[in-house]
PDB file of C-alpha atoms in Angstrom:
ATOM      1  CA  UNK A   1      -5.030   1.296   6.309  1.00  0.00           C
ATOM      2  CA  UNK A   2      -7.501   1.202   9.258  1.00  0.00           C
ATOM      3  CA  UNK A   3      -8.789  -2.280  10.598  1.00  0.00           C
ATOM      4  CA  UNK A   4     -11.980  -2.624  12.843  1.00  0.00           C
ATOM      5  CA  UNK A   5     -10.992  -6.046  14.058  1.00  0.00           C
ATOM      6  CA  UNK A   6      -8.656  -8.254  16.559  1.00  0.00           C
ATOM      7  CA  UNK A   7      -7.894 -10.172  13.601  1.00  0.00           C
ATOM      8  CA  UNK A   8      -6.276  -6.671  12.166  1.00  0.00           C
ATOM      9  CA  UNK A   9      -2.723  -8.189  11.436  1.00  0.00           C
ATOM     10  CA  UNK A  10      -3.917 -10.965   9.411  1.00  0.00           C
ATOM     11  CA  UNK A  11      -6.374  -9.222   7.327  1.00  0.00           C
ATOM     12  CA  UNK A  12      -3.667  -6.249   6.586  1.00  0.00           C
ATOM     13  CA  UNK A  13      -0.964  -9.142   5.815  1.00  0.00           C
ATOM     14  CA  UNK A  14      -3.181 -10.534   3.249  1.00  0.00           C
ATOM     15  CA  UNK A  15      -4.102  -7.229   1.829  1.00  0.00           C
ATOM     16  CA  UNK A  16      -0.088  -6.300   1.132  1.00  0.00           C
ATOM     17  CA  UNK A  17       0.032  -9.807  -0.766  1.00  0.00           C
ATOM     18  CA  UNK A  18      -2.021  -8.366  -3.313  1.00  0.00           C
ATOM     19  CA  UNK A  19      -0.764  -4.982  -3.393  1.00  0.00           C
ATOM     20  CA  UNK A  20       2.716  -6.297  -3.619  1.00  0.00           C
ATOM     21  CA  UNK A  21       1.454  -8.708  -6.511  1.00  0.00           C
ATOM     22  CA  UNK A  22       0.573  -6.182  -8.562  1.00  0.00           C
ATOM     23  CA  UNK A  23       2.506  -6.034 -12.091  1.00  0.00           C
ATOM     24  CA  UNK A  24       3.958  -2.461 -11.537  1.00  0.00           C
ATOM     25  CA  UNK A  25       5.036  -2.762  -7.981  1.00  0.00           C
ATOM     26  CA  UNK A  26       9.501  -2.732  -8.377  1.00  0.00           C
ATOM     27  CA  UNK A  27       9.604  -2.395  -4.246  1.00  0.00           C
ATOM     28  CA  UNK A  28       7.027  -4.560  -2.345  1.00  0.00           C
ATOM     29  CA  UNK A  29       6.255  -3.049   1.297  1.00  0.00           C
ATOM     30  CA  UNK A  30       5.974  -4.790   4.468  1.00  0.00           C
ATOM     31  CA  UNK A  31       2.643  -3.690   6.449  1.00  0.00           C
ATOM     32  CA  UNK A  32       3.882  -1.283   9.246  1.00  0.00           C
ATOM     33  CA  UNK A  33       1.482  -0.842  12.726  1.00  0.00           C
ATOM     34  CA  UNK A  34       1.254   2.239  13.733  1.00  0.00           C
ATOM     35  CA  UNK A  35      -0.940   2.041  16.121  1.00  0.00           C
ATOM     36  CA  UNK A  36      -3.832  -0.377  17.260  1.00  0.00           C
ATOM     37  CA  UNK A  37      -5.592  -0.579  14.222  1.00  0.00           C
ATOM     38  CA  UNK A  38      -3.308   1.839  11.813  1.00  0.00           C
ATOM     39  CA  UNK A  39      -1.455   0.154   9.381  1.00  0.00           C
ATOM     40  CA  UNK A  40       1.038   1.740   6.732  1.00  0.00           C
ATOM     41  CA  UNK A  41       1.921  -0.088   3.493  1.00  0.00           C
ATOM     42  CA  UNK A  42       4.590   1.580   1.212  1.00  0.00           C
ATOM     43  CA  UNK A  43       5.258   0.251  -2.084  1.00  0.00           C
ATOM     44  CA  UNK A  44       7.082   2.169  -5.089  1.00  0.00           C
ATOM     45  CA  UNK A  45       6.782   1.418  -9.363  1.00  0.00           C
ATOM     46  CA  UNK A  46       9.082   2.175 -11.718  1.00  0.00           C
ATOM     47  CA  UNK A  47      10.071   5.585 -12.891  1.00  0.00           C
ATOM     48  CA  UNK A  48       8.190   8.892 -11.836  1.00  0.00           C
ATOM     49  CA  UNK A  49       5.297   9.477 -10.081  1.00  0.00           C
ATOM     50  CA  UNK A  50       4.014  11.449 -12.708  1.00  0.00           C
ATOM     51  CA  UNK A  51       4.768   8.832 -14.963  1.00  0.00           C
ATOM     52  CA  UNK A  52       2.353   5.937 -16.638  1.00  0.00           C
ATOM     53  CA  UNK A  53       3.376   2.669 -14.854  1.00  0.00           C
ATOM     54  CA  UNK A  54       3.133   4.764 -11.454  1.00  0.00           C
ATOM     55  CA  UNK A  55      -0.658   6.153 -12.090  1.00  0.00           C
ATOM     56  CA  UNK A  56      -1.703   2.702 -13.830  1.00  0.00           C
ATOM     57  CA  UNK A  57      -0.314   1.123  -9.849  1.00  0.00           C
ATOM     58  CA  UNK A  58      -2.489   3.837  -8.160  1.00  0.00           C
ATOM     59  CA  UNK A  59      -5.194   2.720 -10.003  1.00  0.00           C
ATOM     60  CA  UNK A  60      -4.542  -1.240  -9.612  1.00  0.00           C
ATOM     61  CA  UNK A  61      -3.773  -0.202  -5.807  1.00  0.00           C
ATOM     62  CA  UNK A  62      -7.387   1.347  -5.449  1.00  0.00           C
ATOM     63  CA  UNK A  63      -9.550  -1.255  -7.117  1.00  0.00           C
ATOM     64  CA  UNK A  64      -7.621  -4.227  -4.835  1.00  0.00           C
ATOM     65  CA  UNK A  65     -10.175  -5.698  -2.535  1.00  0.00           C
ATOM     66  CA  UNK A  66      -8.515  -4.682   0.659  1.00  0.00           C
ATOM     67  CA  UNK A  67     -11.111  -7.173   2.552  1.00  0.00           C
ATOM     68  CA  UNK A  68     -13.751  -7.058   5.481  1.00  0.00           C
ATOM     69  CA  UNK A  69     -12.744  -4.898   8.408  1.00  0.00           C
ATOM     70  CA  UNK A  70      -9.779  -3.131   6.215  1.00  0.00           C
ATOM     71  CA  UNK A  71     -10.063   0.510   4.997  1.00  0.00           C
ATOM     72  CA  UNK A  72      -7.970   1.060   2.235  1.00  0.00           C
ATOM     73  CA  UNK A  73      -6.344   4.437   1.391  1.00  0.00           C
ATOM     74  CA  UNK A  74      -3.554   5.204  -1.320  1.00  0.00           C
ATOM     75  CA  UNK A  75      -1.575   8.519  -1.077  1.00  0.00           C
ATOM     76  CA  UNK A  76       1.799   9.431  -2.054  1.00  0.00           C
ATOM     77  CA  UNK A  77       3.054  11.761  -4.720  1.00  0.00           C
ATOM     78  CA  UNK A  78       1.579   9.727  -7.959  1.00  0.00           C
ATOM     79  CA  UNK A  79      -1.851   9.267  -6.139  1.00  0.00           C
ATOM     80  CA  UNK A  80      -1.675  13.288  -5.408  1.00  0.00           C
ATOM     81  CA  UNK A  81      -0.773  13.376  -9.241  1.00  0.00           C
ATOM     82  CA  UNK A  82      -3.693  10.791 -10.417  1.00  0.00           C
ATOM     83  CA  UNK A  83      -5.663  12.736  -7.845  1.00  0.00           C
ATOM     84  CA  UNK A  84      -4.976  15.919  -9.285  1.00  0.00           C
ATOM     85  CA  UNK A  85      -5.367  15.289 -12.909  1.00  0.00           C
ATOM     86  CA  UNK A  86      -8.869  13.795 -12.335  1.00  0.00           C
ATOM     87  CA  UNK A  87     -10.562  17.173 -10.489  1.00  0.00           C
ATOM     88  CA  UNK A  88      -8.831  19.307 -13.656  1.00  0.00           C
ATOM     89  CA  UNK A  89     -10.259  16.699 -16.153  1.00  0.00           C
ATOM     90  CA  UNK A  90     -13.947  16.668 -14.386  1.00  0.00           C
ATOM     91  CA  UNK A  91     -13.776  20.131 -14.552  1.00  0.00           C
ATOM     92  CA  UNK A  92     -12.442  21.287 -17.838  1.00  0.00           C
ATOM     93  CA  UNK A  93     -14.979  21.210 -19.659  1.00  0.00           C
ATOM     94  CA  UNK A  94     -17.330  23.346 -17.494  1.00  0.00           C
ATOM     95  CA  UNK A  95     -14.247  26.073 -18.084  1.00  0.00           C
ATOM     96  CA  UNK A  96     -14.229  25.544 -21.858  1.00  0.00           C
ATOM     97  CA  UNK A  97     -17.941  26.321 -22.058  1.00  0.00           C
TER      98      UNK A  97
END
């Protein structure tokens, strides 16, 4: 996460709340600072990160309002995975024609 603001921590803490609320999360993460307005949030689901309940948290993860002055990324093996499987599926059937 990136933050714009002075109010940075606060805004980042709030955003973790509701990643870590989400149904599928089995490890909640602690916001880490990497630097003045880098933030990293790790959180893990359930089983592999190929599997459902880790692409349906990638998906939760990205639609979570991460809030004014907070830039929101989600990476990781399953997002690579969900990432992955969406440019084959948008392009699939252009290779079937």
């Amino acid at each position: 996460m990136t933050t714009n603001g002075s109010d940075g921590a606060s805004a980042v803490a709030t955003y973790a709340d509701r990643v870590n609320a989400l149904p599928g999360v089995i490890s909640p993460g602690t916001p880490v600072q990497l630097d003045a307005t880098t933030w990293q949030l790790d959180v893990a689901a359930a089983g592999d990160p190929a599997g459902d309940a880790a692409q349906r948290l990638v998906d939760e993860t990205r639609a979570v309002d991460a809030g004014p002055g907070v830039h929101a990324l989600v990476a990781g093996p399953a997002a690579e995975f969900v990432d992955q499987q969406s440019a084959i599926d948008s392009r699939l059937a252009l290779a079937l024609t």
